[in-house]
XYZ file of C-alpha atoms in Angstrom:
429
model
C 49.498 79.212 59.845
C 50.367 80.113 63.439
C 54.025 79.464 62.634
C 53.726 81.945 59.757
C 52.210 84.550 62.074
C 55.137 84.281 64.450
C 57.573 84.584 61.542
C 55.807 87.767 60.504
C 55.955 89.020 64.073
C 59.719 88.460 64.172
C 60.027 90.343 60.898
C 58.032 93.274 62.312
C 60.347 93.364 65.341
C 63.211 94.128 62.986
C 61.268 96.677 60.990
C 60.102 98.707 63.998
C 63.101 98.419 66.253
C 62.416 101.530 68.327
C 58.743 100.866 69.075
C 59.398 97.159 69.531
C 62.228 97.833 71.979
C 60.129 100.330 73.950
C 57.241 97.844 74.160
C 59.453 94.981 75.286
C 61.443 97.056 77.792
C 58.276 98.679 79.147
C 56.666 95.285 79.725
C 59.897 93.995 81.266
C 60.201 96.913 83.681
C 56.567 96.614 84.777
C 56.941 92.896 85.501
C 60.396 93.316 87.061
C 59.231 95.978 89.516
C 56.235 93.885 90.548
C 58.423 90.801 91.042
C 60.928 92.780 93.138
C 58.140 93.972 95.442
C 56.808 90.422 95.744
C 60.271 88.971 96.422
C 60.779 91.584 99.138
C 57.420 90.803 100.719
C 57.927 87.034 100.553
C 61.358 87.379 102.146
C 59.553 89.092 105.028
C 56.749 86.600 105.608
C 57.091 83.453 103.459
C 58.532 80.308 105.095
C 61.983 79.153 104.015
C 64.640 77.137 105.811
C 65.524 77.428 108.602
C 62.514 79.668 109.340
C 60.251 76.997 107.911
C 57.317 77.605 110.256
C 56.850 81.366 109.941
C 53.125 80.864 109.402
C 52.651 79.413 112.910
C 55.255 81.362 114.831
C 54.704 84.079 117.421
C 57.487 86.483 118.394
C 58.074 88.499 121.565
C 61.027 90.869 121.516
C 60.144 94.024 123.459
C 58.224 94.901 126.599
C 57.447 97.911 128.739
C 57.966 98.185 132.485
C 55.445 100.564 134.072
C 55.839 101.937 137.593
C 52.390 101.832 139.226
C 53.145 104.787 141.461
C 54.305 106.975 138.582
C 52.318 106.537 135.371
C 54.658 108.942 133.573
C 57.583 106.566 134.108
C 58.017 103.676 131.723
C 61.049 101.702 130.599
C 61.011 99.780 127.305
C 63.241 97.063 125.927
C 64.008 93.357 126.093
C 63.125 91.197 129.082
C 65.448 89.088 131.238
C 65.818 85.319 130.964
C 64.018 84.601 134.246
C 61.115 86.816 133.171
C 60.903 85.090 129.790
C 61.088 81.676 131.418
C 58.307 82.443 133.918
C 55.998 84.138 131.408
C 56.481 81.915 128.368
C 58.438 78.721 129.025
C 55.732 77.414 131.336
C 53.096 77.541 128.572
C 51.457 74.221 127.689
C 49.595 75.116 124.470
C 52.545 75.760 122.075
C 54.595 73.031 120.463
C 57.839 74.688 121.563
C 59.107 77.907 123.138
C 62.654 79.177 122.662
C 64.516 81.952 124.475
C 67.498 83.602 122.791
C 69.476 86.771 123.275
C 67.812 89.770 121.651
C 69.918 89.613 118.487
C 73.109 88.479 116.845
C 76.404 89.750 118.231
C 79.692 90.171 116.427
C 82.475 88.225 118.112
C 86.024 87.196 117.263
C 86.551 83.524 116.563
C 89.872 81.780 116.094
C 91.461 78.404 115.968
C 93.748 78.134 119.030
C 96.837 80.249 118.354
C 95.365 81.133 114.947
C 94.251 84.232 113.148
C 91.102 85.964 114.390
C 87.926 85.905 112.305
C 84.892 88.130 112.846
C 81.623 86.200 113.010
C 77.953 86.646 113.874
C 76.935 84.774 117.035
C 73.455 83.952 118.330
C 72.943 82.694 121.879
C 70.015 80.281 122.223
C 68.476 77.600 124.373
C 68.067 73.975 123.301
C 64.451 74.443 122.115
C 65.745 76.815 119.433
C 66.556 73.749 117.320
C 62.936 72.557 117.541
C 61.507 75.815 116.203
C 64.012 76.499 113.427
C 64.851 73.699 111.001
C 68.555 73.644 110.183
C 70.231 71.235 107.806
C 72.958 69.517 109.805
C 75.855 68.347 107.662
C 77.515 66.633 110.623
C 77.089 66.373 114.373
C 74.011 67.573 116.260
C 72.821 70.590 118.280
C 73.467 71.003 121.995
C 70.646 69.476 124.066
C 68.847 70.330 127.301
C 71.540 68.740 129.468
C 74.183 70.844 127.725
C 72.109 73.989 128.200
C 71.441 73.334 131.889
C 75.145 72.712 132.433
C 76.148 75.875 130.557
C 78.317 73.703 128.296
C 80.824 75.445 126.052
C 79.488 73.821 122.897
C 78.819 75.479 119.566
C 77.071 74.835 116.275
C 78.788 76.558 113.367
C 77.924 77.090 109.719
C 79.796 75.291 106.989
C 81.373 78.470 105.625
C 82.564 79.469 109.093
C 84.041 76.005 109.623
C 86.059 76.347 106.429
C 87.267 79.815 107.423
C 88.473 78.557 110.800
C 89.689 75.064 109.999
C 89.887 74.822 106.204
C 87.364 71.958 106.217
C 83.750 71.265 107.209
C 84.659 68.098 109.131
C 85.191 69.866 112.438
C 82.887 68.159 114.970
C 84.786 67.725 118.230
C 87.354 70.396 117.419
C 87.961 73.397 119.667
C 88.080 77.040 118.702
C 88.172 80.328 120.599
C 85.198 82.682 120.720
C 86.053 86.016 122.326
C 88.957 84.141 123.942
C 86.679 81.469 125.458
C 87.104 77.882 124.261
C 84.131 76.184 122.574
C 83.826 72.659 121.212
C 82.053 72.224 117.862
C 79.114 69.850 118.288
C 77.476 70.372 114.890
C 77.912 71.899 111.433
C 74.955 73.316 109.475
C 74.402 74.675 106.018
C 74.972 78.448 105.724
C 71.888 80.508 106.562
C 70.617 83.479 104.569
C 70.676 86.843 106.325
C 67.045 87.166 105.295
C 66.241 84.608 108.005
C 66.631 87.461 110.476
C 65.773 85.556 113.669
C 67.665 82.332 112.900
C 70.685 83.786 111.079
C 74.143 83.496 112.555
C 77.450 81.857 111.761
C 77.918 80.474 115.253
C 75.225 79.376 117.718
C 76.080 78.832 121.391
C 74.080 78.102 124.577
C 72.662 81.218 126.158
C 73.603 79.729 129.528
C 77.307 79.851 128.641
C 77.441 83.685 128.584
C 76.512 86.590 130.810
C 73.380 87.255 128.702
C 71.834 84.401 130.694
C 71.916 86.384 133.929
C 72.095 89.971 132.649
C 69.232 92.161 133.877
C 68.449 95.839 134.126
C 65.727 98.067 135.497
C 63.971 97.871 138.839
C 63.306 94.374 140.253
C 65.583 92.892 137.556
C 62.635 92.216 135.252
C 64.217 93.521 132.056
C 67.215 91.976 130.339
C 68.603 90.832 126.965
C 66.352 88.050 125.663
C 63.699 87.429 123.008
C 61.075 84.682 122.846
C 59.984 82.598 119.847
C 56.842 80.490 120.123
C 55.928 77.689 117.727
C 52.203 76.934 117.764
C 50.799 73.573 116.762
C 48.418 75.535 114.551
C 47.891 79.213 113.874
C 44.384 78.680 115.217
C 46.048 78.415 118.644
C 47.328 82.019 118.551
C 44.470 83.515 120.653
C 44.785 80.766 123.296
C 48.570 81.203 123.428
C 48.212 84.953 124.000
C 45.677 84.315 126.747
C 47.990 81.837 128.438
C 50.891 84.287 128.162
C 48.765 86.979 129.837
C 47.810 84.572 132.620
C 51.430 83.624 133.293
C 52.425 87.295 133.263
C 49.807 88.022 135.952
C 51.196 85.217 138.113
C 54.784 86.382 137.620
C 54.057 90.056 138.282
C 52.273 89.189 141.528
C 55.793 88.937 142.925
C 56.521 92.480 141.709
C 53.546 94.471 143.044
C 55.042 97.887 142.255
C 55.266 97.320 138.488
C 53.261 96.307 135.440
C 54.861 94.389 132.594
C 53.409 95.644 129.304
C 53.367 93.365 126.268
C 52.305 96.109 123.791
C 50.098 93.677 121.857
C 52.694 90.942 121.640
C 53.515 88.185 120.936
C 53.332 89.125 117.250
C 52.845 87.051 114.156
C 55.826 87.036 111.814
C 54.376 89.706 109.521
C 53.411 92.014 112.374
C 56.825 91.567 114.006
C 58.428 92.705 110.747
C 56.490 95.991 111.003
C 57.390 96.601 114.689
C 60.374 98.922 114.884
C 60.256 99.866 118.567
C 58.894 98.533 121.792
C 56.261 101.133 122.576
C 55.019 102.093 119.099
C 52.366 99.755 117.628
C 53.222 98.363 114.196
C 51.369 100.013 111.301
C 50.114 96.751 109.803
C 47.123 98.138 107.888
C 49.237 100.966 106.530
C 51.889 98.495 105.367
C 49.275 96.368 103.586
C 47.783 99.450 101.894
C 51.225 100.550 100.750
C 51.984 97.127 99.268
C 48.659 97.004 97.408
C 48.927 100.595 96.150
C 52.520 100.076 95.025
C 51.632 96.915 93.104
C 48.679 98.611 91.406
C 50.763 101.626 90.379
C 53.604 99.449 89.110
C 51.158 97.367 87.113
C 48.672 99.903 85.768
C 50.848 102.908 84.884
C 53.389 101.060 82.689
C 50.646 98.908 81.184
C 48.582 101.958 80.179
C 51.630 103.570 78.595
C 52.387 100.356 76.731
C 48.807 100.091 75.548
C 49.144 103.614 74.109
C 52.252 102.589 72.172
C 50.540 99.465 70.912
C 47.467 101.431 69.841
C 49.681 103.907 67.962
C 51.455 101.033 66.231
C 48.164 99.427 65.221
C 46.791 102.658 63.773
C 49.730 102.741 61.391
C 48.775 99.253 60.242
C 45.099 99.892 59.536
C 45.705 100.085 55.783
C 47.705 96.838 55.918
C 44.853 95.068 57.667
C 42.416 96.519 55.097
C 44.523 95.138 52.227
C 44.667 91.734 53.870
C 40.908 91.800 54.274
C 40.543 92.740 50.605
C 42.529 89.632 49.673
C 40.187 87.425 51.641
C 41.642 87.308 55.141
C 38.982 86.434 57.693
C 38.432 88.179 61.001
C 39.815 85.156 62.810
C 43.022 85.203 60.771
C 43.517 88.932 61.331
C 42.937 88.622 65.060
C 45.281 85.623 65.271
C 48.018 87.665 63.616
C 47.547 90.492 66.125
C 47.474 87.978 68.967
C 50.712 86.297 67.888
C 52.543 89.615 67.526
C 51.538 90.840 70.975
C 52.229 87.442 72.503
C 55.771 87.695 71.146
C 56.276 91.211 72.545
C 54.866 90.190 75.922
C 56.859 86.953 76.019
C 60.167 88.714 75.406
C 59.207 91.404 77.924
C 58.211 88.807 80.519
C 61.464 86.853 80.239
C 63.530 90.040 80.375
C 61.457 91.288 83.332
C 62.054 88.081 85.282
C 65.805 88.356 84.723
C 65.786 92.038 85.692
C 63.911 91.249 88.918
C 66.707 88.893 90.060
C 69.383 91.384 89.022
C 67.587 94.115 90.999
C 67.196 91.831 94.036
C 70.933 91.138 93.925
C 72.202 94.668 93.273
C 69.675 96.505 95.466
C 69.474 93.887 98.207
C 70.875 96.147 100.906
C 68.075 98.639 100.310
C 65.295 96.113 99.700
C 66.017 93.664 102.497
C 67.875 95.843 105.027
C 70.823 93.448 104.999
C 74.250 93.475 103.401
C 72.855 91.476 100.510
C 75.389 92.811 98.025
C 78.494 91.548 99.791
C 76.780 88.261 100.602
C 74.506 88.124 97.580
C 75.602 84.867 95.965
C 75.510 83.054 99.290
C 72.083 84.461 100.156
C 70.665 83.464 96.775
C 72.085 79.978 97.213
C 70.754 79.472 100.719
C 67.250 80.791 99.980
C 64.768 78.361 98.507
C 63.762 78.829 94.859
C 60.080 79.102 95.816
C 60.846 82.241 97.800
C 62.590 83.991 94.917
C 60.177 82.890 92.211
C 56.425 82.889 92.687
C 54.998 81.545 89.399
C 51.473 82.666 90.290
C 52.469 86.312 90.764
C 54.663 86.267 87.662
C 51.881 84.800 85.539
C 49.329 87.308 86.871
C 51.636 90.250 86.137
C 52.455 88.843 82.710
C 48.786 88.198 81.963
C 47.740 91.716 82.989
C 50.364 93.331 80.743
C 49.505 90.965 77.905
C 45.771 91.617 78.133
C 46.197 95.401 78.144
C 48.574 95.198 75.180
C 46.245 92.805 73.395
C 43.160 94.960 73.925
C 44.926 98.069 72.673
C 45.858 96.209 69.488
C 42.846 93.938 69.049
C 40.163 96.616 69.412
C 41.329 98.743 66.443
C 42.029 95.575 64.455
C 38.525 94.310 65.118
C 37.049 97.690 64.165
C 38.921 97.552 60.851
C 37.460 94.138 60.089
C 33.996 95.618 60.611
C 34.544 98.629 58.318
C 34.405 99.027 54.584
C 37.571 97.758 52.905
C 38.089 101.050 51.017
C 37.828 103.057 54.248
C 40.292 100.746 55.978
C 42.808 100.971 53.134
C 42.523 104.768 53.207
C 42.861 104.744 57.027
C 39.430 106.257 57.597
């Protein structure tokens, strides 16, 4: 019997092509928009390789330097390596602390006497490889001895290795980076640009460049570095912040004319994503409200419109339901028919919506993720984990909400018809 209901539903799809198409497309758009928002949010906060431990990471990228004798004077920006080392590296509570330059730099890389290639370079210390989990295809990262020695070693991504050497088997080979020779010590899988703090195509020791010693501002406190802290548990966040404050007090005792302002940092991953400048606090509550409001609007408005279409379609079928009741159809059979028809509409809409969400993420990636996702879209989709792109729980909740609203708008009039006199139902009264 259920098989017959679905056959009838398919037949009705062909008979009412316009209304059926509007219902399916409307459901698809509602689900697609919700999934796009969720994909965007998960790309911001959900763990995926190599940023596998986002849930227990703390991030420090900006500070303020306040002159005690002039409260109207304040300088904001990144801190120097020595400042970061004194204030964070000495911590005992975290599992690991890494210091890198403030962000990726574009450099020219080339095989000796070869053609130049532009690449993204991140300068790190050796603990960087303990916080971020890279998949090494060959070789290994530079270690503490290499970092202390300022060794000219480099880890490069597989795609960069092929661009420079035509193969990924390049450990031990030498290439030029801004005209300085580096030896490849490891090759890793390509990293998605959505891993904003770990992404690069080439990783080199911070100690091998001038970013290691570069400072600015009075007393050489400020500089060009960022700090990433991996806690053993997110429950340790308050203790880590307290320890960071204590170490800052000790360090600043040697600079009595200044205060080093943390501006509420180190931040969790989500909060860091909302921080766009050093001296303006991130609008976390506002961001959460916007996400919730957007999801509700994207879910409720299309669903209400779809329910109106479904209700209109059911009103046209009141006489049909009355005839079926006159020929002995039970309430259960009538409701099952309505259920199967709406399940079919919602199923087609859900599948189409899921496909549209991936198409939108690919085509609108530059706007959604603030990266050049279009030019690197295939690579980014390949390097991101499937769990990040597809959250079955969210998809099922969005699908269920649309289905229930569609079902109620169809089932309520159908149920009312089954409760009315057959003659009135046939005459649509």
